[in-house]
Amino acid sequence: MIKKENLKIAIASGKGGTGKTLLSTNLAAFLSERESTLLVDLDVEEPNDSLFIKGNLIRKTEQHKMIPQWDESKCTLCGECTKNCKFHAVVQMGKFIAVFKELCHSCYACSELCPAKALPMHPYKMGETAEYSYNNLKLIESRLMIGEEQAVPLIHKTHKLVEENFSNSIFLLFDCPPGTSCPVIAATENADFVILVTEPTPFGLHDLKLAVETMRKLHKPIGVVINRSGIGNDDVENYCKTEQIDILTKIPFDKNIASCYSKGELVYNKLESVKHSLNEILDSLKNKIPCQSLQGFETLKGI
Amino acid sequence: MKEIVVLSGKGGTGKTSITASLAVLAGSEAVVADCDVDAANMHLLMQPDFAVASQFYSGELAEINQNICTQCGLCSNVCRFDAIPFQNNKYTVNPLACEGCGYCQKVCPTEAISMKKRKSGYVYISNTKVNSTMVHARLDIGAENSGKLVAKVKSKAKELAEHQNKYFVIVDGSPGIGCPVVSSLSGASYVVLVTEPTVSGLHDLERIYSVIKRFRIKAGCIINKHDINPQKTEEIIEFLNRENIVHLVSIPYDIAFTEAMTQAKTIVETSSRISQKLIDAWNKIKEEAAKN
Amino acid sequence: MRIAFTSTGKSWDSIIDSRFGRTEYIVIFDEETKTLELVDNSAVKNEAHGAGTATAQKMYEVKPDVLITGNGPGETAATALKNLNMKIYVDAHNLTLEQAYESYRNGALKEI
């Protein structure tokens, strides 16, 4: 059982466009009305939480990964480096050695195995992390540079930054990248609980199953939020029942949500139904996680 | 043969529903390729029979032969991905963390480490409900889409199209702008962009179009859910005009999409008003693709 | 002049491979000796990523004067090729190598 002051919740979904950002931003803003809350946008290829949480920019930090840099004066053009790079990130261009940063996995093999020590590792900017402040809510947003393809190193760096500087927040929410591949695994790594957002359609169900499979493999406790409830069918609900997965809440389908969302607005303080759903989530979480900070929300029950 | 690739940049724009609609309209005229393997959903609408399955390998994975390993720990030391922990009195490779760089293999003094091909999923060749052939894939958990997988799905689809004398290959492209997208695009005759008027929709559209432009491939655009934000829709149309992208059709937000999906149908198999819009779009796509 | 083609097959009447990085073969035609040289690039199929730079590396080994292809190299591959003194002609889609060579001679292909 988890017993600690702060609570780390990851918000994930098998596919894009199910309402992961909608839930993350609204839940974070709502929680921050009571306790200091941190929202971390780990959808580093397309981060967009900051479109909804319009806070003040506190600072931006460059994030680096280590890549080899060719030292012409030492190089004997033996060609070992191009053979040692499995990712074709090091190319011998005639009498030059070129390093393709986007393809480099920072494995150090070319650098440390170079007999002439002609490829020392240097930091290279792969992205940046911005910190925003909005009343009691802090937002951390990591963004990969355009053309960078590897999300995992930046996600790890972001986790580290959060651990070092923001462990005093009571609620830490992680908005994860979509899918079931390495970036999601990296993003949910520290979470005490994972909320999977889905929609009651065959697409939603199919992707939810994959996400559940992934989270079970990682031994994460999970709960499901059904967004756009009312459309589609009951298959998602039946699946959750059969698999004994709790449905934390159902956010009813409402065209107003889509319209607010398209303009970059938060909805929970405009639409009572959304606020109700957020309360339901907290009520369910309280029963699952013996975290004192959640108990503080008792008074909100029934609003 | 014409290869038509449908792309969107971000998820949730309705790309797959629209691609499946085009595939149904094309019927047996086309071979279908689902390259959106991270969220491979098209099979839910095309009802393929998974007739032929073959295992797919991508990248490599280190493997330690415990009989030869002397537990010197060098592999674990050089691994930058913490993929070789010492557990239960032995060094073992964590397959979720291993990136397949092969550094450990190079430094192992007793040659106890070998690089194995990493099994990453299945590629299927199926017959669909509209009597066409579909090539699709399923990734294992933790496995990533790659340029390699996309190339494989596409080349299989093309080969079958040639063999069956089909005029079209319809490709549901990969999301994002990375390697799989470049692989989705290369060799394409025409690109159909699916976007929606949201704050991130236009931004993603611009990013993806910069890749398409590089390959000089002609493109048309479908604006889905155009009525949720008329102002953004205007901005998208301005962008299309500026870049000479054909505005194929605007589709209103309609619950009918979901209703159809719930019955495992595409919208063009229902009596929805949107049906005709997609029929018009498909005719325009055929016309534009033929111009090349 | 040595002219390289990205090709789907091994012969003069094979069709151009529109792709650069993942081209099946590179066929080189030597205009002086009128001979064809074949580079099998099919192993690139096994590369999950980095096909563009892998094929670019091959081009440095064969050093042609001209490359005739379809879409043209992607951004990364184009950067990898820039130190190679090689002209690149594109849009030879669906042509045989022979037809593509004729088009190139007639100035019908676009140089990038």
PDB file of C-alpha atoms in Angstrom, chain B residues 24 27 41 45 52 94 99 102 105-106 116 126 141 150 174 183 188 202 206-207 211 233 235 264 273 277:
ATOM      1  CA  VAL B  24     -14.473   1.377 -48.442  1.00  0.00           C
ATOM      2  CA  GLY B  27     -13.495  -1.137 -52.521  1.00  0.00           C
ATOM      3  CA  ASN B  41      -7.336   0.838 -35.430  1.00  0.00           C
ATOM      4  CA  LEU B  45     -13.612  -0.788 -39.407  1.00  0.00           C
ATOM      5  CA  VAL B  52      -1.649 -14.573 -43.169  1.00  0.00           C
ATOM      6  CA  ASN B  94      16.211  -5.844 -19.208  1.00  0.00           C
ATOM      7  CA  GLU B  99      18.356   0.054 -26.863  1.00  0.00           C
ATOM      8  CA  GLY B 102      25.782  -3.333 -28.945  1.00  0.00           C
ATOM      9  CA  GLN B 105      28.871  -7.001 -26.818  1.00  0.00           C
ATOM     10  CA  LYS B 106      31.970  -5.111 -27.969  1.00  0.00           C
ATOM     11  CA  LYS B 116      19.670 -10.963 -31.211  1.00  0.00           C
ATOM     12  CA  SER B 126      -5.946  -9.923 -44.761  1.00  0.00           C
ATOM     13  CA  ILE B 141       4.201  -3.922 -25.774  1.00  0.00           C
ATOM     14  CA  VAL B 150       6.365   1.138 -42.282  1.00  0.00           C
ATOM     15  CA  SER B 174       2.118   7.229 -39.122  1.00  0.00           C
ATOM     16  CA  SER B 183       9.030   6.222 -44.547  1.00  0.00           C
ATOM     17  CA  ALA B 188       3.725   8.416 -52.345  1.00  0.00           C
ATOM     18  CA  LEU B 202      -2.865  24.047 -37.508  1.00  0.00           C
ATOM     19  CA  GLU B 206       2.336  23.166 -40.809  1.00  0.00           C
ATOM     20  CA  ARG B 207       4.970  20.855 -39.367  1.00  0.00           C
ATOM     21  CA  VAL B 211       8.168  17.229 -44.690  1.00  0.00           C
ATOM     22  CA  THR B 233     -10.953  26.862 -39.796  1.00  0.00           C
ATOM     23  CA  GLU B 235      -6.803  30.210 -40.603  1.00  0.00           C
ATOM     24  CA  ALA B 264     -17.897  -1.364 -36.918  1.00  0.00           C
ATOM     25  CA  ARG B 273     -25.168  13.577 -44.628  1.00  0.00           C
ATOM     26  CA  LYS B 277     -19.030  14.771 -48.624  1.00  0.00           C
TER      27      LYS B 277
END
